[in-house]
CSV table of C-alpha atoms and ligand atoms in Angstrom, one decimal:
chain,number,residue,atom,x,y,z
A,1,MET,CA,18.9,-11.3,-22.2
A,2,GLU,CA,16.1,-9.1,-23.5
A,3,LYS,CA,14.0,-7.6,-20.8
A,4,ASN,CA,10.2,-8.0,-20.7
A,5,SER,CA,10.1,-10.6,-23.4
A,6,SER,CA,7.6,-13.4,-23.3
A,7,ASN,CA,10.4,-16.0,-23.0
A,8,SER,CA,8.7,-18.8,-21.1
A,9,LYS,CA,11.9,-19.6,-19.2
A,10,GLN,CA,11.9,-16.1,-17.6
A,11,LYS,CA,10.5,-15.7,-14.2
A,12,LEU,CA,7.1,-14.1,-14.0
A,13,TYR,CA,6.8,-11.9,-10.9
A,14,LEU,CA,3.8,-10.7,-9.0
A,15,SER,CA,4.6,-7.1,-10.0
A,16,SER,CA,7.9,-6.0,-11.4
A,17,PRO,CA,9.3,-2.5,-12.2
A,18,HIS,CA,8.1,-1.1,-15.6
A,19,MET,CA,9.8,2.0,-16.8
A,20,GLY,CA,8.1,4.4,-19.0
A,21,GLY,CA,11.0,5.9,-20.9
A,22,ASN,CA,11.5,9.4,-19.6
A,23,GLU,CA,13.0,8.3,-16.2
A,24,GLN,CA,16.5,8.4,-17.7
A,25,LEU,CA,16.0,11.9,-19.0
A,26,TYR,CA,15.3,13.2,-15.5
A,27,VAL,CA,18.2,11.2,-14.1
A,28,GLN,CA,20.4,12.6,-16.8
A,29,GLU,CA,19.4,16.2,-15.8
A,30,ALA,CA,20.4,15.4,-12.3
A,31,PHE,CA,23.8,14.2,-13.5
A,32,ASP,CA,24.2,17.2,-15.9
A,33,SER,CA,23.6,19.6,-13.1
A,34,ASN,CA,25.5,17.5,-10.5
A,35,TRP,CA,22.4,17.4,-8.2
A,36,ILE,CA,23.5,14.0,-6.9
A,37,ALA,CA,22.0,14.7,-3.4
A,38,PRO,CA,19.0,14.0,-1.2
A,39,LEU,CA,17.5,17.2,-2.4
A,40,GLY,CA,17.4,19.1,-5.7
A,41,PRO,CA,15.1,20.1,-8.5
A,42,ASN,CA,13.8,16.6,-9.2
A,43,VAL,CA,12.8,16.2,-5.6
A,44,ASN,CA,10.9,19.5,-5.6
A,45,LYS,CA,9.2,18.7,-8.9
A,46,PHE,CA,8.3,15.2,-7.9
A,47,GLU,CA,6.7,16.5,-4.7
A,48,GLU,CA,4.8,19.1,-6.6
A,49,GLU,CA,3.7,16.8,-9.4
A,50,LEU,CA,2.5,14.1,-7.0
A,51,ALA,CA,0.7,16.6,-4.8
A,52,ASN,CA,-1.1,17.8,-7.9
A,53,TYR,CA,-2.0,14.3,-9.0
A,54,ALA,CA,-3.3,13.3,-5.6
A,55,GLY,CA,-5.2,16.6,-5.2
A,56,VAL,CA,-3.5,17.6,-1.9
A,57,ASN,CA,-1.7,20.8,-0.8
A,58,ALA,CA,1.8,19.4,-0.2
A,59,ALA,CA,4.0,16.3,-0.4
A,60,SER,CA,7.3,15.3,1.1
A,61,ALA,CA,9.5,12.8,-0.8
A,62,LEU,CA,11.1,10.2,1.4
A,63,SER,CA,13.3,7.1,1.4
A,64,SER,CA,10.4,4.7,1.8
A,65,GLY,CA,6.7,4.4,2.5
A,66,THR,CA,7.6,3.0,5.9
A,67,ALA,CA,9.5,6.2,6.7
A,68,ALA,CA,6.4,8.2,5.6
A,69,ILE,CA,4.2,6.3,8.1
A,70,HIS,CA,6.8,6.8,10.8
A,71,LEU,CA,6.9,10.6,10.2
A,72,ALA,CA,3.1,10.8,10.2
A,73,LEU,CA,3.0,9.1,13.6
A,74,ARG,CA,5.7,11.3,15.0
A,75,LEU,CA,4.0,14.5,13.6
A,76,LEU,CA,0.7,13.4,15.2
A,77,GLY,CA,2.6,13.2,18.5
A,78,VAL,CA,2.4,9.4,19.0
A,79,GLN,CA,4.6,8.5,21.9
A,80,GLU,CA,5.6,5.7,24.1
A,81,GLY,CA,2.6,3.8,25.4
A,82,ASP,CA,0.1,5.5,23.1
A,83,LYS,CA,-2.4,3.3,21.3
A,84,VAL,CA,-2.7,3.3,17.5
A,85,PHE,CA,-5.4,1.4,15.5
A,86,CYS,CA,-4.2,-0.3,12.3
A,87,SER,CA,-5.7,-2.6,9.7
A,88,THR,CA,-4.7,-6.2,10.4
A,89,LEU,CA,-4.8,-7.4,6.8
A,90,THR,CA,-1.8,-5.6,5.4
A,91,PHE,CA,1.9,-5.7,4.9
A,92,VAL,CA,3.9,-5.5,8.1
A,93,ALA,CA,5.3,-2.1,7.2
A,94,SER,CA,1.9,-0.5,8.0
A,95,ALA,CA,2.4,-1.4,11.7
A,96,ASN,CA,6.2,-1.5,12.3
A,97,PRO,CA,6.5,2.3,12.7
A,98,ILE,CA,4.1,2.1,15.6
A,99,MET,CA,6.8,0.1,17.3
A,100,TYR,CA,9.5,2.6,16.3
A,101,GLN,CA,7.5,5.1,18.5
A,102,ALA,CA,7.2,2.5,21.3
A,103,ALA,CA,3.5,2.8,21.0
A,104,GLU,CA,0.9,0.0,21.1
A,105,PRO,CA,-0.8,-1.3,17.9
A,106,ILE,CA,-4.4,-2.5,18.1
A,107,PHE,CA,-5.4,-4.4,15.1
A,108,ILE,CA,-8.8,-4.1,13.3
A,109,ASP,CA,-10.4,-6.9,11.2
A,110,SER,CA,-11.5,-6.6,7.6
A,111,GLU,CA,-15.0,-6.6,6.2
A,112,PRO,CA,-15.9,-8.7,3.2
A,113,GLU,CA,-16.9,-5.9,0.7
A,114,THR,CA,-13.5,-4.2,0.5
A,115,TRP,CA,-11.3,-6.6,2.5
A,116,ASN,CA,-10.2,-3.5,4.4
A,117,ILE,CA,-11.0,-2.1,7.9
A,118,SER,CA,-14.4,-3.1,9.1
A,119,PRO,CA,-16.4,-0.1,10.4
A,120,VAL,CA,-18.1,-2.5,12.8
A,121,ALA,CA,-14.8,-3.7,14.3
A,122,LEU,CA,-13.5,-0.1,14.3
A,123,LYS,CA,-16.5,1.1,16.3
A,124,ASN,CA,-16.1,-1.7,18.8
A,125,ALA,CA,-12.4,-0.8,19.2
A,126,PHE,CA,-13.3,2.8,19.8
A,127,ASP,CA,-16.1,2.0,22.3
A,128,ASP,CA,-13.7,-0.2,24.2
A,129,SER,CA,-10.8,2.3,24.3
A,130,TYR,CA,-13.3,5.1,25.2
A,131,LYS,CA,-14.5,3.2,28.1
A,132,LYS,CA,-11.0,2.6,29.3
A,133,GLY,CA,-10.2,6.3,28.8
A,134,GLU,CA,-7.4,5.4,26.3
A,135,LEU,CA,-8.4,6.6,22.9
A,136,PRO,CA,-5.9,6.0,20.2
A,137,LYS,CA,-3.6,8.8,18.9
A,138,ALA,CA,-4.1,7.7,15.3
A,139,VAL,CA,-5.8,5.2,13.0
A,140,ILE,CA,-3.9,3.7,10.1
A,141,VAL,CA,-6.3,2.7,7.3
A,142,VAL,CA,-4.9,0.6,4.5
A,143,ASN,CA,-6.3,0.3,1.0
A,144,LEU,CA,-5.5,-3.2,0.1
A,145,TYR,CA,-4.3,-4.2,-3.4
A,146,GLY,CA,-5.7,-0.9,-4.7
A,147,GLN,CA,-9.2,-1.2,-3.2
A,148,SER,CA,-10.2,1.8,-1.1
A,149,ALA,CA,-11.6,1.1,2.4
A,150,LYS,CA,-15.1,2.2,3.3
A,151,LEU,CA,-13.8,5.7,3.9
A,152,ASP,CA,-17.1,7.5,4.6
A,153,GLU,CA,-18.0,5.2,7.4
A,154,ILE,CA,-14.4,5.0,8.8
A,155,LEU,CA,-13.8,8.8,8.7
A,156,ASP,CA,-17.2,9.4,10.4
A,157,ILE,CA,-16.3,7.2,13.3
A,158,CYS,CA,-12.8,8.7,13.6
A,159,GLU,CA,-14.2,12.3,13.5
A,160,GLN,CA,-16.7,11.4,16.2
A,161,TYR,CA,-13.8,10.6,18.5
A,162,GLU,CA,-11.6,13.3,17.0
A,163,VAL,CA,-8.8,10.9,16.2
A,164,PRO,CA,-6.7,11.6,13.0
A,165,VAL,CA,-6.4,9.1,10.2
A,166,ILE,CA,-3.3,8.1,8.3
A,167,GLU,CA,-4.3,6.6,4.9
A,168,ASP,CA,-1.8,3.9,3.9
A,169,ALA,CA,-2.1,4.2,0.1
A,170,ALA,CA,1.1,2.4,-0.6
A,171,GLU,CA,-0.8,0.0,-2.8
A,172,SER,CA,-3.5,2.3,-4.0
A,173,LEU,CA,-1.8,5.2,-5.9
A,174,GLY,CA,-4.0,5.9,-8.8
A,175,SER,CA,-7.2,4.5,-7.2
A,176,SER,CA,-10.1,6.7,-6.2
A,177,TYR,CA,-13.0,6.8,-3.8
A,178,LYS,CA,-16.1,8.6,-5.0
A,179,GLY,CA,-14.0,10.5,-7.5
A,180,GLN,CA,-11.4,11.6,-5.0
A,181,LYS,CA,-7.8,10.3,-5.2
A,182,SER,CA,-6.7,7.6,-2.8
A,183,GLY,CA,-4.3,8.9,-0.2
A,184,SER,CA,-5.9,12.3,0.1
A,185,PHE,CA,-8.5,11.4,2.7
A,186,GLY,CA,-6.7,11.3,6.1
A,187,HIS,CA,-4.8,13.9,7.9
A,188,PHE,CA,-1.9,12.2,6.2
A,189,GLY,CA,-1.6,9.9,3.3
A,190,ILE,CA,1.4,7.8,2.4
A,191,TYR,CA,2.6,6.3,-0.9
A,192,SER,CA,5.4,3.8,-1.6
A,193,PHE,CA,7.6,3.5,-4.6
A,194,ASN,CA,9.2,0.2,-3.7
A,195,GLY,CA,10.2,-2.0,-6.6
A,196,ASN,CA,6.9,-4.0,-6.6
A,197,LYS,CA,4.5,-1.1,-6.4
A,198,ILE,CA,2.5,0.3,-9.3
A,199,ILE,CA,5.2,2.9,-9.9
A,200,THR,CA,8.6,2.7,-8.5
A,201,THR,CA,11.8,4.7,-7.8
A,202,SER,CA,13.5,1.4,-6.9
A,203,GLY,CA,12.8,2.4,-3.3
A,204,GLY,CA,11.1,5.5,-2.0
A,205,GLY,CA,7.9,6.9,-0.5
A,206,MET,CA,5.9,10.1,-0.1
A,207,LEU,CA,4.0,11.7,2.7
A,208,VAL,CA,1.1,13.9,1.6
A,209,SER,CA,-1.3,16.2,3.5
A,210,ASN,CA,-3.4,19.3,3.1
A,211,ASP,CA,-1.6,20.5,6.3
A,212,GLU,CA,1.3,22.4,4.6
A,213,GLU,CA,2.9,23.2,8.0
A,214,ALA,CA,3.1,19.5,8.8
A,215,ILE,CA,4.7,18.7,5.5
A,216,LYS,CA,7.3,21.4,6.1
A,217,GLN,CA,7.9,19.8,9.4
A,218,SER,CA,8.2,16.4,7.7
A,219,ARG,CA,11.0,17.7,5.4
A,220,PHE,CA,12.7,19.1,8.5
A,221,LEU,CA,12.6,15.9,10.5
A,222,ALA,CA,13.6,13.8,7.4
A,223,ALA,CA,16.8,15.8,7.1
A,224,GLN,CA,18.1,15.3,10.6
A,225,ALA,CA,16.1,18.1,12.1
A,226,ARG,CA,18.6,20.8,11.4
A,227,ASP,CA,17.8,24.2,12.7
A,228,ASN,CA,18.4,27.3,10.7
A,229,ALA,CA,22.0,27.9,11.9
A,230,LEU,CA,25.5,27.8,10.4
A,231,HIS,CA,26.8,25.5,13.1
A,232,TYR,CA,24.5,22.4,12.7
A,233,GLN,CA,22.2,23.1,15.6
A,234,HIS,CA,19.5,20.6,16.6
A,235,SER,CA,16.6,21.3,19.0
A,236,THR,CA,15.1,17.8,18.4
A,237,TYR,CA,16.1,14.5,17.0
A,238,GLY,CA,15.5,13.7,13.3
A,239,TYR,CA,16.0,11.0,10.7
A,240,ASN,CA,17.8,10.5,7.4
A,241,TYR,CA,14.7,9.9,5.4
A,242,ARG,CA,14.9,12.2,2.4
A,243,MET,CA,14.7,10.9,-1.2
A,244,SER,CA,17.7,11.4,-3.4
A,245,ASN,CA,17.4,13.7,-6.4
A,246,ILE,CA,18.4,10.8,-8.7
A,247,LEU,CA,15.5,8.6,-7.5
A,248,ALA,CA,13.1,11.5,-7.7
A,249,GLY,CA,14.0,11.7,-11.4
A,250,VAL,CA,12.9,8.1,-11.8
A,251,GLY,CA,9.7,9.0,-9.9
A,252,ARG,CA,8.9,11.9,-12.3
A,253,GLY,CA,9.2,9.6,-15.3
A,254,GLN,CA,7.1,7.0,-13.6
A,255,LEU,CA,4.4,9.4,-12.6
A,256,GLU,CA,3.9,10.2,-16.3
A,257,VAL,CA,2.8,6.6,-17.0
A,258,LEU,CA,0.8,6.1,-13.8
A,259,ASP,CA,-2.6,6.3,-15.4
A,260,LEU,CA,-1.5,4.0,-18.2
A,261,ARG,CA,-0.3,1.5,-15.6
A,262,VAL,CA,-3.6,1.7,-13.9
A,263,GLU,CA,-5.4,0.9,-17.2
A,264,GLN,CA,-3.0,-2.0,-17.8
A,265,LYS,CA,-3.5,-3.4,-14.3
A,266,ARG,CA,-7.2,-3.2,-14.7
A,267,SER,CA,-6.9,-5.1,-18.1
A,268,ILE,CA,-4.9,-7.8,-16.4
A,269,PHE,CA,-7.6,-8.1,-13.8
A,270,ASN,CA,-10.3,-8.3,-16.4
A,271,ARG,CA,-8.4,-11.0,-18.4
A,272,TYR,CA,-8.2,-13.2,-15.2
A,273,VAL,CA,-11.9,-12.7,-14.6
A,274,GLU,CA,-12.7,-13.7,-18.2
A,275,GLY,CA,-10.4,-16.7,-18.1
A,276,LEU,CA,-11.4,-18.0,-14.7
A,277,ASN,CA,-14.7,-16.6,-13.4
A,278,HIS,CA,-16.8,-19.3,-14.9
A,279,ILE,CA,-15.3,-21.8,-12.6
A,280,GLU,CA,-17.5,-22.3,-9.6
A,281,GLY,CA,-15.7,-21.8,-6.4
A,282,ILE,CA,-13.4,-19.0,-7.5
A,283,GLU,CA,-14.2,-15.4,-6.8
A,284,PHE,CA,-12.3,-12.2,-7.4
A,285,MET,CA,-11.6,-9.3,-5.0
A,286,PRO,CA,-14.6,-7.0,-5.1
A,287,GLU,CA,-14.6,-3.3,-6.2
A,288,LEU,CA,-16.9,-1.4,-3.9
A,289,GLU,CA,-19.5,0.7,-5.7
A,290,GLY,CA,-18.3,4.3,-6.0
A,291,THR,CA,-14.6,3.2,-5.9
A,292,PHE,CA,-12.1,2.8,-8.6
A,293,SER,CA,-9.2,0.4,-7.9
A,294,ASN,CA,-5.8,0.5,-9.5
A,295,ARG,CA,-5.9,-3.3,-9.3
A,296,TRP,CA,-2.3,-3.3,-8.2
A,297,LEU,CA,-2.5,-7.0,-7.7
A,298,THR,CA,-5.2,-9.3,-8.9
A,299,ALA,CA,-6.4,-11.2,-5.9
A,300,CYS,CA,-9.0,-14.0,-5.8
A,301,LEU,CA,-10.5,-16.5,-3.3
A,302,ILE,CA,-10.7,-20.2,-3.6
A,303,ASP,CA,-13.6,-22.2,-2.2
A,304,ARG,CA,-11.5,-25.0,-0.8
A,305,GLU,CA,-14.4,-27.4,-0.3
A,306,LYS,CA,-16.0,-27.0,-3.7
A,307,LEU,CA,-12.7,-27.1,-5.6
A,308,GLN,CA,-10.9,-29.6,-3.3
A,309,VAL,CA,-7.7,-27.5,-3.6
A,310,ASN,CA,-5.8,-25.1,-1.4
A,311,PRO,CA,-4.3,-21.8,-2.4
A,312,SER,CA,-0.9,-23.5,-1.8
A,313,ASP,CA,-1.7,-26.1,-4.5
A,314,ILE,CA,-2.1,-23.3,-7.1
A,315,ILE,CA,0.8,-21.3,-5.9
A,316,GLY,CA,3.0,-24.5,-6.0
A,317,ALA,CA,1.9,-25.4,-9.5
A,318,LEU,CA,2.7,-21.9,-10.7
A,319,ALA,CA,6.1,-21.9,-8.9
A,320,GLU,CA,7.0,-25.1,-10.9
A,321,GLU,CA,6.7,-23.0,-14.0
A,322,ASN,CA,8.8,-20.2,-12.6
A,323,ILE,CA,5.7,-18.1,-11.9
A,324,GLU,CA,5.3,-16.1,-8.7
A,325,ALA,CA,2.0,-16.1,-6.9
A,326,ARG,CA,1.4,-15.5,-3.2
A,327,PRO,CA,-1.2,-15.9,-0.5
A,328,VAL,CA,-2.8,-12.6,0.5
A,329,TRP,CA,-1.1,-10.9,3.4
A,330,LYS,CA,-1.0,-12.9,6.6
A,331,PRO,CA,-3.0,-10.8,9.1
A,332,LEU,CA,-0.8,-8.9,11.5
A,333,HIS,CA,-2.6,-10.2,14.6
A,334,MET,CA,-1.5,-13.7,13.6
A,335,GLN,CA,2.1,-12.7,13.2
A,336,PRO,CA,4.5,-13.9,15.9
A,337,ALA,CA,5.8,-10.4,16.2
A,338,TYR,CA,2.3,-9.0,17.0
A,339,GLU,CA,0.5,-12.0,18.6
A,340,GLN,CA,0.4,-10.1,21.9
A,341,SER,CA,-1.5,-7.2,20.4
A,342,MET,CA,-5.2,-6.5,20.9
A,343,PHE,CA,-7.5,-7.4,18.0
A,344,PHE,CA,-11.1,-6.5,17.2
A,345,PRO,CA,-13.0,-8.9,14.8
A,346,HIS,CA,-15.7,-8.0,12.4
A,347,ASP,CA,-18.1,-10.5,13.9
A,348,SER,CA,-18.1,-14.0,15.1
A,349,GLN,CA,-16.3,-15.0,12.0
A,350,ILE,CA,-12.9,-13.4,11.6
A,351,VAL,CA,-12.9,-12.0,8.0
A,352,SER,CA,-9.2,-11.4,7.6
A,353,GLU,CA,-8.3,-14.9,8.7
A,354,ASP,CA,-10.8,-16.3,6.2
A,355,LEU,CA,-9.3,-14.2,3.4
A,356,PHE,CA,-5.8,-15.3,4.3
A,357,ALA,CA,-6.9,-19.0,4.3
A,358,ARG,CA,-8.5,-18.7,0.8
A,359,GLY,CA,-6.8,-15.8,-1.0
A,360,ILE,CA,-4.2,-15.8,-3.7
A,361,CYS,CA,-2.4,-12.9,-5.4
A,362,LEU,CA,-1.8,-13.6,-9.1
A,363,PRO,CA,1.0,-12.3,-11.3
A,364,SER,CA,0.0,-8.8,-12.2
A,365,GLY,CA,3.0,-7.1,-13.7
A,366,THR,CA,2.1,-4.6,-16.4
A,367,ASN,CA,5.1,-5.8,-18.5
A,368,MET,CA,3.6,-9.4,-18.6
A,369,SER,CA,2.5,-10.4,-22.1
A,370,VAL,CA,-1.0,-11.6,-22.9
A,371,GLU,CA,0.5,-15.0,-23.9
A,372,ASP,CA,2.2,-15.2,-20.5
A,373,GLN,CA,-1.0,-14.3,-18.7
A,374,ASN,CA,-2.9,-17.0,-20.7
A,375,ARG,CA,-0.2,-19.5,-19.6
A,376,VAL,CA,-0.9,-18.6,-16.0
A,377,ILE,CA,-4.6,-19.0,-16.5
A,378,GLU,CA,-4.2,-22.4,-18.2
A,379,ILE,CA,-2.0,-23.7,-15.3
A,380,ILE,CA,-4.6,-22.6,-12.8
A,381,LYS,CA,-7.4,-24.2,-14.8
A,382,LYS,CA,-5.4,-27.5,-14.9
A,383,VAL,CA,-5.1,-27.5,-11.1
A,384,LEU,CA,-8.7,-26.7,-10.6
A,385,ASN,CA,-9.8,-29.6,-12.9
B,1,LIG,C1,4.8,-1.5,0.4
B,1,LIG,C2,3.9,-1.1,1.5
B,1,LIG,C3,4.3,-0.3,2.6
B,1,LIG,C4,5.8,0.1,2.8
B,1,LIG,O1,6.3,0.8,1.8
B,1,LIG,P1,8.0,0.8,1.6
B,1,LIG,O2,8.2,1.8,0.6
B,1,LIG,O3,8.3,-0.6,1.1
B,1,LIG,O4,8.6,1.1,2.9
B,1,LIG,C5,3.4,0.1,3.6
B,1,LIG,N1,2.2,-0.4,3.5
B,1,LIG,C6,1.7,-1.2,2.6
B,1,LIG,C7,0.3,-1.6,2.6
B,1,LIG,C8,2.6,-1.6,1.6
B,1,LIG,O5,2.1,-2.5,0.7
């Protein structure tokens, strides 16, 4: 069957891989030179090219975004019993590495203008932990669906307490905040190249930083922490987290079309807005002034009273037509795995829980045709009537 056709029987995904064309050339180079290994010229070039794109000094290509968060925590010295603050409205991979270090996650609510970490809740969490004499070792700030968090406010608070920030830019590669690229703000930034992200290596990630020494250390830890000796000497424990030279070839080809993909994602968002925004009771994820979102996924909110429907009604109607839509991420403080964790709300109303109750992510694949997208819009309109 032809790929990417507008065949109405074919499943429409939230965000599926979309190759640019040159990926296979770089993969071919890897084959031709027999660099079929978790290191090699494609890895080095991909790291260099991504660091350039993001405007940071150095990057370390890894097997996943999750691995990048884990290494960032390890490099910041997060250990058993340490506290780490983390956005609550995110994919579980933002927080799981905190558990790998046997540290304790503390979840921070969203605020309505970006859906990301609330500076108010963050300040409350810091005040509380300061009083207890247990400041966190790190703060993981997520940029949800491509929208940057309120970084000025957040970085100010973290600097005041001298706690380093890990910017989880897994969903926001290609976005920017006040002209500076997403992922370049914290002590560390992480990207993901999982199959559903804006660009993919089928699976992979990147740790970036202006701290070149830390990135060197990341490459060392990601390759089993091998000391410089003939006989495989190890002074500490490491991981097998490096990216293969084949997949880095895919990444290099994908990076060439990243800005094009951002444009396409933004067009998809704009077409949804044109098609649905006139309906009272539907509103779209905001784009904070001064920020530029890659619009990885188009997300919107349903006023359940006004429209007399639930997000699940829309998701169900789309599923009947073989179209994938999803609720927004279930907040981590509501997840059975993390129910015991501390949580700081934005105010008396918990913003992340409200977003979860009303939010829907719509199909946002850049290889979706305009006809297919119009079909999605028509189905939603029908449910809302
Ligand atoms: C995808 C994602 C990750 C994890 O990346 P992987 O490459 O799948 O390990 C982390 N955080 C967020 C917010 C994500 O969306």
